[in-house]
Short mmCIF file of C-alpha atoms and ligand atoms in Angstrom, two decimals:
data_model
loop_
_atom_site.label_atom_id
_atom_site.label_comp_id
_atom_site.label_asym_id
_atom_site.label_seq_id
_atom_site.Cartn_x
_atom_site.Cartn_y
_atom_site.Cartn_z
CA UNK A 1 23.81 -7.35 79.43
CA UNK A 2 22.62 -4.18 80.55
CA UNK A 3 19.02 -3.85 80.17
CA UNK A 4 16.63 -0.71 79.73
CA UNK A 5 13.12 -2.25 81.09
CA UNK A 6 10.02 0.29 80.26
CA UNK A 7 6.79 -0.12 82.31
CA UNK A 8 8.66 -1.36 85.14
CA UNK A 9 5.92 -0.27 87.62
CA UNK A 10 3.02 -2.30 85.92
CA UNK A 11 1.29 -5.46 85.91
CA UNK A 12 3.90 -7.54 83.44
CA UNK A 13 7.72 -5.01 84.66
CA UNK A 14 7.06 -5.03 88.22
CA UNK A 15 7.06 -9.15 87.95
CA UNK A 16 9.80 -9.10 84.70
CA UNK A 17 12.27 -6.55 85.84
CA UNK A 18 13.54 -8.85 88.84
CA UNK A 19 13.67 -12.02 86.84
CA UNK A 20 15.81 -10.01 84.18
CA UNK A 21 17.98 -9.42 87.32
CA UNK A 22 18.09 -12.81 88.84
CA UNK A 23 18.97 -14.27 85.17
CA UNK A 24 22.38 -11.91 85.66
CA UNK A 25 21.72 -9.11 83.83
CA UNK A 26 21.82 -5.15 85.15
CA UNK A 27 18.29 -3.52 84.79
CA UNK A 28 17.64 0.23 84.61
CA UNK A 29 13.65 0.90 85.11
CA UNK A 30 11.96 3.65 83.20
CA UNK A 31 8.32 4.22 84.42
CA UNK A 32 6.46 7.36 85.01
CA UNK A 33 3.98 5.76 87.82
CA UNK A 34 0.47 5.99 86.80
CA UNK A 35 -0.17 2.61 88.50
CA UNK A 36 2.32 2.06 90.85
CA UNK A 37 -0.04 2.85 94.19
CA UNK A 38 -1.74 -1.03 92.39
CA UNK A 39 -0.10 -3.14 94.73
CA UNK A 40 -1.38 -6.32 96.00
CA UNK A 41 0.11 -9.07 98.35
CA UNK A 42 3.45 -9.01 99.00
CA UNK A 43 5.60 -6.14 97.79
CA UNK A 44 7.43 -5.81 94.60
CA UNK A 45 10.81 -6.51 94.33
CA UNK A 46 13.22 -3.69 93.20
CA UNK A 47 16.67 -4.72 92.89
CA UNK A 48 17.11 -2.20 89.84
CA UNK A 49 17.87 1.95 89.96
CA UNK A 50 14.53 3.73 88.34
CA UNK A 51 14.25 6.71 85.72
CA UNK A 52 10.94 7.88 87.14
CA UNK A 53 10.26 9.98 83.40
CA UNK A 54 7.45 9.66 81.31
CA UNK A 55 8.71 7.87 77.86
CA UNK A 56 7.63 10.78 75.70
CA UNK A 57 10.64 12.66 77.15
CA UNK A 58 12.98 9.39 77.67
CA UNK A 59 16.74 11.18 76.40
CA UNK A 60 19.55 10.11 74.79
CA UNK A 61 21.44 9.89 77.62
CA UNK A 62 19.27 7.23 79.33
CA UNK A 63 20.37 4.69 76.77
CA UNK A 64 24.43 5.30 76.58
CA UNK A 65 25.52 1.82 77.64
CA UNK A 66 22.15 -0.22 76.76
CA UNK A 67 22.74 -2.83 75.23
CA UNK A 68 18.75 -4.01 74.75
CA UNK A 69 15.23 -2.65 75.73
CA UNK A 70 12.58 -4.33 76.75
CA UNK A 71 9.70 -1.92 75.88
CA UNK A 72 6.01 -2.58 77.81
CA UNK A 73 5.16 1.63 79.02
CA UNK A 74 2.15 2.61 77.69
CA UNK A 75 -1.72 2.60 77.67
CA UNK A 76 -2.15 -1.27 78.07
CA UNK A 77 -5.56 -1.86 76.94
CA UNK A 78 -7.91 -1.32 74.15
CA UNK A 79 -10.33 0.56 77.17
CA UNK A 80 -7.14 2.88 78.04
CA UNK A 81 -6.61 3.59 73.99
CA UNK A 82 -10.36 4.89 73.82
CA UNK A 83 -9.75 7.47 76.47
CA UNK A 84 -8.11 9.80 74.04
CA UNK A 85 -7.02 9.10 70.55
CA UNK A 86 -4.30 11.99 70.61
CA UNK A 87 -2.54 10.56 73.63
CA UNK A 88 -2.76 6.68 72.69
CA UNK A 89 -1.08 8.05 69.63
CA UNK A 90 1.70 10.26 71.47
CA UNK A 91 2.33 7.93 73.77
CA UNK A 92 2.26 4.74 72.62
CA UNK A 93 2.85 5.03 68.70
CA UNK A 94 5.45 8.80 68.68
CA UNK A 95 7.21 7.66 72.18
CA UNK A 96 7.56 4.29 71.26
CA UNK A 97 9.29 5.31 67.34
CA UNK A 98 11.21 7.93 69.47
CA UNK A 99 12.79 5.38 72.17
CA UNK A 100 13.61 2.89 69.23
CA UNK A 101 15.50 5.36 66.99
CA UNK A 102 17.06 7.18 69.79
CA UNK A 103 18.34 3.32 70.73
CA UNK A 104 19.45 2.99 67.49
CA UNK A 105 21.67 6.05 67.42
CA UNK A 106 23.02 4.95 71.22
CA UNK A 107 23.88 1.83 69.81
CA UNK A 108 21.17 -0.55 71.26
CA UNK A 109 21.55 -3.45 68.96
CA UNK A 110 17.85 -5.41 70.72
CA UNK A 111 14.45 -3.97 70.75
CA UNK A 112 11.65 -6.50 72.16
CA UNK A 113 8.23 -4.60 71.59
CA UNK A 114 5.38 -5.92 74.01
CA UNK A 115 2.47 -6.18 71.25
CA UNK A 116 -0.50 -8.30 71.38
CA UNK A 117 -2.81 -10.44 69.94
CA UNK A 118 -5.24 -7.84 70.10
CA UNK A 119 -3.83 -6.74 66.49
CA UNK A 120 -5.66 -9.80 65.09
CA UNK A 121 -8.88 -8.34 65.98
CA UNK A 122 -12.06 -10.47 64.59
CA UNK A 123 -10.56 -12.73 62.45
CA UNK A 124 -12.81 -14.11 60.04
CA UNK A 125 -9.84 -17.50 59.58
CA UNK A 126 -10.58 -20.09 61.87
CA UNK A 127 -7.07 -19.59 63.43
CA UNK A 128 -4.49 -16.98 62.63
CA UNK A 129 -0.38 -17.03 63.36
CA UNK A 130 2.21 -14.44 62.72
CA UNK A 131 1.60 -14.83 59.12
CA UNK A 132 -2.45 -13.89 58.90
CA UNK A 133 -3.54 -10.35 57.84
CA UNK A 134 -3.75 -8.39 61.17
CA UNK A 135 -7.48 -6.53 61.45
CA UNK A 136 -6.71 -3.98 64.69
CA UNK A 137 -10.85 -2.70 65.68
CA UNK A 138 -9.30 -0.33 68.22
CA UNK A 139 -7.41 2.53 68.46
CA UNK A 140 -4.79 1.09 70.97
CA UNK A 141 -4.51 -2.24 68.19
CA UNK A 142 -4.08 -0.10 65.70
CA UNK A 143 -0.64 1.74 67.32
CA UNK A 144 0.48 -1.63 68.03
CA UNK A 145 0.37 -2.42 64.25
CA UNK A 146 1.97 0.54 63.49
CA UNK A 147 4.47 0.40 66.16
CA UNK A 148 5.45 -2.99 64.34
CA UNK A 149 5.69 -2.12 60.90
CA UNK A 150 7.70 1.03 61.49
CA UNK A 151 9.78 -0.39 63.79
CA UNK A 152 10.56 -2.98 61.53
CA UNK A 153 11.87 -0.33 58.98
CA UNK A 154 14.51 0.42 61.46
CA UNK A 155 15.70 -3.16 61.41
CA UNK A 156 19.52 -3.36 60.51
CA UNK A 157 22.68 -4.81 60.86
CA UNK A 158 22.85 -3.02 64.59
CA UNK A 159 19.51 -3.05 65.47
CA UNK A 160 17.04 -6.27 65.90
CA UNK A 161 13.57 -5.20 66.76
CA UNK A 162 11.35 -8.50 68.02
CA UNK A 163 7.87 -8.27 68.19
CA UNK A 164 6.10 -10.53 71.02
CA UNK A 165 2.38 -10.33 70.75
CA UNK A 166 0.77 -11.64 73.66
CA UNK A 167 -2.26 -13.49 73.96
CA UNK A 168 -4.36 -11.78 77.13
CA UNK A 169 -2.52 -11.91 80.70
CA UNK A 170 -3.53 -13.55 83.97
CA UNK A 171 -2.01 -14.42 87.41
CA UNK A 172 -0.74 -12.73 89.96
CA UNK A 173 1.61 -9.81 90.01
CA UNK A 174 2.95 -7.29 92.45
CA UNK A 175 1.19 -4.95 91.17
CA UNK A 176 -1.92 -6.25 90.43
CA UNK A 177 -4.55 -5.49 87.32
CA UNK A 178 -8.65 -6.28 87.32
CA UNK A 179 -9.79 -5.22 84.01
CA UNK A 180 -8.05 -8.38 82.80
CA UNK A 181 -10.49 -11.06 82.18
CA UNK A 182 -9.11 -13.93 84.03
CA UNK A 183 -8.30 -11.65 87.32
CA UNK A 184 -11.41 -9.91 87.20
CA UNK A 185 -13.72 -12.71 87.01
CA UNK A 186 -11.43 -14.33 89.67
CA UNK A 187 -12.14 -11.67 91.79
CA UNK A 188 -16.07 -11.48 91.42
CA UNK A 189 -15.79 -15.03 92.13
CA UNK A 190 -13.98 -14.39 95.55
CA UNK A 191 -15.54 -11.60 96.46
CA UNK A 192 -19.40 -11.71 95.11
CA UNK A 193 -19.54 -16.07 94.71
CA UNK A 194 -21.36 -14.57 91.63
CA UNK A 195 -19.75 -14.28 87.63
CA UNK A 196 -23.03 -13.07 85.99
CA UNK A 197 -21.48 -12.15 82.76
CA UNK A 198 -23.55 -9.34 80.53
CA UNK A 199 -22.78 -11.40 77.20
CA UNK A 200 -22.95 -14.86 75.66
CA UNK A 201 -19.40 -15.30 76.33
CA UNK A 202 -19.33 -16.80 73.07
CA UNK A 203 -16.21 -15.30 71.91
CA UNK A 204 -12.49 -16.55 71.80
CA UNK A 205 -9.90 -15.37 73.84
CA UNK A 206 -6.53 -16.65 74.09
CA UNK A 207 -4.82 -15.96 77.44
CA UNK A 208 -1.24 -16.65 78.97
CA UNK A 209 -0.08 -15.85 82.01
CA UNK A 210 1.94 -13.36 83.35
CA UNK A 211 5.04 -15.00 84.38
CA UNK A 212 5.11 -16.56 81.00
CA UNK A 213 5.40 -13.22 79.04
CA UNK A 214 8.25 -12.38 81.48
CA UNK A 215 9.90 -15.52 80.38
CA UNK A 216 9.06 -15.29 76.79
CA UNK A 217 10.58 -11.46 76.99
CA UNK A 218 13.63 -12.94 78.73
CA UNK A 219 13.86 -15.49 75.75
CA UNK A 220 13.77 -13.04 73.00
CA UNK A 221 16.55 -11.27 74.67
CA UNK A 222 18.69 -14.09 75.13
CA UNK A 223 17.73 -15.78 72.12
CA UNK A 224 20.62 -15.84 69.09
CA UNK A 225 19.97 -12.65 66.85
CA UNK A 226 19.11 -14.20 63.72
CA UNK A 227 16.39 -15.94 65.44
CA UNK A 228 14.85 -13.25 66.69
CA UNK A 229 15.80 -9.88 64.12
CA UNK A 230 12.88 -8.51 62.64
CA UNK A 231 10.73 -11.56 63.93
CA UNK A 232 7.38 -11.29 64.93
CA UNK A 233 6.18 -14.04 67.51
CA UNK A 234 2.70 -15.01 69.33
CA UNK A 235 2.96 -15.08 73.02
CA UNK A 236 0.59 -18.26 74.75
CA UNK A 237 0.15 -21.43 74.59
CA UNK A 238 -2.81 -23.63 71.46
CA UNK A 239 -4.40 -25.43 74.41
CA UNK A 240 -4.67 -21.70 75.97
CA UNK A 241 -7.45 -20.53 73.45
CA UNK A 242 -10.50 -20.90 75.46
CA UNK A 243 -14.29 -19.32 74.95
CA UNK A 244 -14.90 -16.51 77.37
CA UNK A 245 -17.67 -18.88 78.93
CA UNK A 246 -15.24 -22.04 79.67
CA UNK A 247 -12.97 -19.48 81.40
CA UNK A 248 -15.86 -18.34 83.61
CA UNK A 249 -16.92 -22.39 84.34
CA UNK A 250 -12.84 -22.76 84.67
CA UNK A 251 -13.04 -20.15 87.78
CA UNK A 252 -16.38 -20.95 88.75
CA UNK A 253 -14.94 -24.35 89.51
CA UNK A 254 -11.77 -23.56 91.42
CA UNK A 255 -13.94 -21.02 93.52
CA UNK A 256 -16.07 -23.01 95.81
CA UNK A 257 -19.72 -22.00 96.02
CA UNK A 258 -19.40 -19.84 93.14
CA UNK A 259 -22.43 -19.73 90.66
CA UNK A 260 -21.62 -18.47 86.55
CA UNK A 261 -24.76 -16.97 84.57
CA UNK A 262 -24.45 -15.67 80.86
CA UNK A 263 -26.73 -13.06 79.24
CA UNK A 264 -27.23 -11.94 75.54
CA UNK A 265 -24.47 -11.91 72.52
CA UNK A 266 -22.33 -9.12 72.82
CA UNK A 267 -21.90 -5.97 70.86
CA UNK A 268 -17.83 -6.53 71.77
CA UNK A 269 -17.03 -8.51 68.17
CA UNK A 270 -13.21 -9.45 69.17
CA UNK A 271 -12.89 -12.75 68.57
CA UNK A 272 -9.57 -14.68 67.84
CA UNK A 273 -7.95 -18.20 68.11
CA UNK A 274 -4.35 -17.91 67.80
CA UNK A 275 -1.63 -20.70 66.91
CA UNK A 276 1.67 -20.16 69.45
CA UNK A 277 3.98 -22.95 67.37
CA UNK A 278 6.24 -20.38 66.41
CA UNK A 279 7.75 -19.44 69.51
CA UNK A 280 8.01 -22.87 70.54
CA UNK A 281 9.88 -23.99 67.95
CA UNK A 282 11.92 -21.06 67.74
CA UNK A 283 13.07 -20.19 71.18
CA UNK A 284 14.00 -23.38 72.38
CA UNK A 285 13.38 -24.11 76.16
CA UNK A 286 10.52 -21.54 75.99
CA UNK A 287 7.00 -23.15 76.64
CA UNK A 288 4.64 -21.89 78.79
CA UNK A 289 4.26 -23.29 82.07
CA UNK A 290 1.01 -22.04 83.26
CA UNK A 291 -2.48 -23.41 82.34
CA UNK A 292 -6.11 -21.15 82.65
CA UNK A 293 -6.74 -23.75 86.00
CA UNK A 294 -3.48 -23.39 87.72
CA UNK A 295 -3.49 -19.70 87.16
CA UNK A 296 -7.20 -19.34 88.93
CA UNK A 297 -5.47 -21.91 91.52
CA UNK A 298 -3.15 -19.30 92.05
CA UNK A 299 -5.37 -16.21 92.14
CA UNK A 300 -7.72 -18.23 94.78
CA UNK A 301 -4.73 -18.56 97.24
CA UNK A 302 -3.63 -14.73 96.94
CA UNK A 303 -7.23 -13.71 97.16
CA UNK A 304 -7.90 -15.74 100.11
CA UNK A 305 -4.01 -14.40 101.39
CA UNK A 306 -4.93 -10.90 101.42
CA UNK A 307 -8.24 -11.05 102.10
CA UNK A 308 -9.88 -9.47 99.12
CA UNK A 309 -12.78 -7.68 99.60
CA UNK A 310 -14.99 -5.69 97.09
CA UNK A 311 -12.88 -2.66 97.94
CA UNK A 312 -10.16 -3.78 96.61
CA UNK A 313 -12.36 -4.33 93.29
CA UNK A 314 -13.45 -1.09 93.19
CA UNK A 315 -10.01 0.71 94.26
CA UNK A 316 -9.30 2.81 90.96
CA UNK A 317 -5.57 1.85 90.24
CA UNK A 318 -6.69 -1.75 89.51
CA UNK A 319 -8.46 -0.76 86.97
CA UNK A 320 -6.47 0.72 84.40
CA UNK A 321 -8.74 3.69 83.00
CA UNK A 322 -10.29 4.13 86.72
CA UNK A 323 -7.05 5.67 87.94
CA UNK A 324 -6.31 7.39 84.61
CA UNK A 325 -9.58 8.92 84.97
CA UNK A 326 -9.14 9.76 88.38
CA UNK A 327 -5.70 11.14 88.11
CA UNK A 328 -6.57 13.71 86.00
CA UNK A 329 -10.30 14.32 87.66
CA UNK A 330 -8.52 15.15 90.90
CA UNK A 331 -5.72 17.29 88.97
CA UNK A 332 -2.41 15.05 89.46
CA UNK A 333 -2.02 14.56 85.93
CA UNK A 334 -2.80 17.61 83.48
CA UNK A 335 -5.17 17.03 80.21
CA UNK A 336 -1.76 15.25 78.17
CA UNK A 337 -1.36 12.63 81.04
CA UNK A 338 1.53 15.04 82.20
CA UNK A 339 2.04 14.62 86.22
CA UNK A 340 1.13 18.53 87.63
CA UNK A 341 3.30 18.20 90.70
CA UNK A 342 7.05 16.51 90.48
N1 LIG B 1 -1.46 -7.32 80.22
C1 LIG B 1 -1.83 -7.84 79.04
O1 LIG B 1 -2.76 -8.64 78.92
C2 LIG B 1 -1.07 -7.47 77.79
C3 LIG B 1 -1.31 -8.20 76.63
C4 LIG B 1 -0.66 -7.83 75.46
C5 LIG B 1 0.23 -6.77 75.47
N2 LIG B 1 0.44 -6.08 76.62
C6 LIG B 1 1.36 -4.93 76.58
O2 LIG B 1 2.35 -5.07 77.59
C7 LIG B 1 2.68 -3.80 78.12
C8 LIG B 1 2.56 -3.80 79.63
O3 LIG B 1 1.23 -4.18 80.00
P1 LIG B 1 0.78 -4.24 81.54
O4 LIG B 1 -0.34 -5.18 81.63
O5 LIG B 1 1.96 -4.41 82.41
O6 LIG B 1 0.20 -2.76 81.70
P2 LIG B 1 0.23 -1.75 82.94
O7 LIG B 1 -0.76 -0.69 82.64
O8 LIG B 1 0.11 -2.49 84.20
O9 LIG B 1 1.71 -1.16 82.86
C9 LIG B 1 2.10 -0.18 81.93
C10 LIG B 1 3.17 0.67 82.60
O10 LIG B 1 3.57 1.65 81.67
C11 LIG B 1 3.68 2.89 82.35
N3 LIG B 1 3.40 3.99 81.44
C12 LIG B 1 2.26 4.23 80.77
N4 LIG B 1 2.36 5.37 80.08
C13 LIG B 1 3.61 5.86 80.32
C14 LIG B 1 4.30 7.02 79.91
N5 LIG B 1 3.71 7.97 79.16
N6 LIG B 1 5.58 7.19 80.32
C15 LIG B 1 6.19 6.27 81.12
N7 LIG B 1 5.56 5.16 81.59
C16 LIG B 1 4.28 4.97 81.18
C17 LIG B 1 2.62 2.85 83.45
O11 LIG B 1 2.93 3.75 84.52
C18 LIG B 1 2.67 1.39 83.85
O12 LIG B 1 3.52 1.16 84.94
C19 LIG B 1 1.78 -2.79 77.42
O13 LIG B 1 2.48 -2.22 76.33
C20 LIG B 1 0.65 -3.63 76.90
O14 LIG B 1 0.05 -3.07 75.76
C21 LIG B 1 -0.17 -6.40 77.78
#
């Protein structure tokens, strides 16, 4: 298949797009490079041609010959979404209805839609699937929720929109991300031999790792259609639903000599446990294959490869809304998120 990848220079594309390739298929990128200066360890692999575009302005032409999208570009966290309102709305709710009906007119009969389990909010049910009443408390939730419902009105006999919502990333990745809570409490851990967490750490997360979104995207795509048309599916693992607290013991075990504090209950209400059945039993040969200790395993070794140092903590593109923030502070991207200079 021929395969239009969005958000091919981030955290989850830069590590998906060359799997997509290695499983036989021919990848086109589409990224406009807010983070791509993010790298950490060993370089990203780029066996795929580029659109370097932002998506607001993706044309009909760059999807003659698609035959399915895998769609992750976009402000990729709640933090990013409270920047501006007006842009988390233009570019992740307009762009993203814009790509998907442009696809559908180009003849793109697959649409997998990188949601998350951030839609889910703070669930008052002891455990919500695909079925529970969504409850988005942030701007960037809220798109996502509305990226899925109106995307699901395009649904047809030629087009099958999928909806993966993923549970919160970890692990490494080309190009790496710290605002993530797994990688950034690995990191304090490394670097500081300190997690002194502000809050109680009381609430629940559910996390996956990186590698197993790629391979969850890659099994949507591959996946029979009926399976997957119009399906919505929860991307992680039951045993992966952990209290923010047991993943700060988790790392503060697998990082020698480091010591974990807590402080007072947190004004941050998200709080979720999430069942993952469905994909199991839908997408047969996809389980995950990471667990919360392997994945700080993993992060210890690339830490200790490329010698992390608080620097690196504090270098803006890791952070997400740093490098927005400084992009447009230092005038490379104009008060829409526009690039100034080709
Ligand atoms: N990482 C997670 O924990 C997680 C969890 C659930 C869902 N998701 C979703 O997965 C997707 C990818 O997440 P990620 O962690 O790789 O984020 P990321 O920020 O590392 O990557 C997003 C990519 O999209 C590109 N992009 C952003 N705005 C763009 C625009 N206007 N035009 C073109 N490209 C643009 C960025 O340059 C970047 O390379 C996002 O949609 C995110 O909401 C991520």
């Amino acid at each position: 298949m021929r395969i239009l990848i969005t958000g091919t220079e981030g955290y989850i594309g830069s590590l998906l797009a060359p799997l997509v390739v290695r499983a036989g298929h021919e990848v086109v990128g589409f990224d406009t490079g807010y983070f791509t200066e993010a790298e950490l360890g060993p370089p990203p692999e780029q066996p795929y041609r580029t659109i370097r575009r932002d998506i607001r302005d993706v044309r009909r032409e760059d999807l003659e010959g698609i035959d399915a999208i895998l769609h992750l570009a976009g402000l990729s966290n709640d933090a990013l979404g409270q920047l501006s309102r007006r842009l988390t709305y233009q570019i992740n709710h307009l762009a993203t209805m814009r790509l998907a009906k442009l696809a559908r007119e180009a003849g793109v009969s697959r649409f997998v839609y990188a949601s998350s389990c951030s839609v889910y909010g703070k669930s008052a049910q002891d455990l919500v699937d695909e079925t529970s009443q969504v409850d988005p408390q942030t701007d960037y939730a809220l798109f996502k929720v509305a990226d899925e419902c109106e995307l699901a009105e395009l649904a047809g006999d030629d087009f099958s929109p999928t909806f993966l919502r993923n549970a919160t990333a970890y692990g490494a990745s080309p190009r790496m991300r710290f605002d993530l809570v797994v990688n950034g409490l690995a990191a304090l851990a490394w670097t500081t031999h300190r997690i002194a967490m502000t809050s109680d750490g009381t609430p629940w997360r559910p996390i996956v790792h990186v590698l197993d979104i790629s391979r969850a995207m890659m099994a949507a795509l591959e996946a029979p259609r009926e399976v997957v048309h119009n399906q919505v599916f929860n991307v992680g693992d039951d045993a992966e639903n952990f209290q923010v607290r047991d993943i700060a013991a988790c790392i503060g075990s697998v990082f020698p000599g480091c010591e974990v504090s807590f402080g007072a209950a947190d004004a941050d209400q998200r709080s979720y446990r999430v069942a993952f059945g469905k994909i199991r039993g839908a997408l047969p040969g996809f389980q995950c294959e990471w667990t919360l200790r392997r994945g700080a395993e993993q992060l210890h070794a690339l830490y200790a490869q490329v010698g992390l140092t608080e620097a690196h903590l504090r270098a803006k593109p890791f952070t997400r809304l740093h490098q927005l923030r400084h992009l447009v502070d230092t005038g490379r991207l104009d008060a829409d998120f526009y690039w100034t200079r080709p």
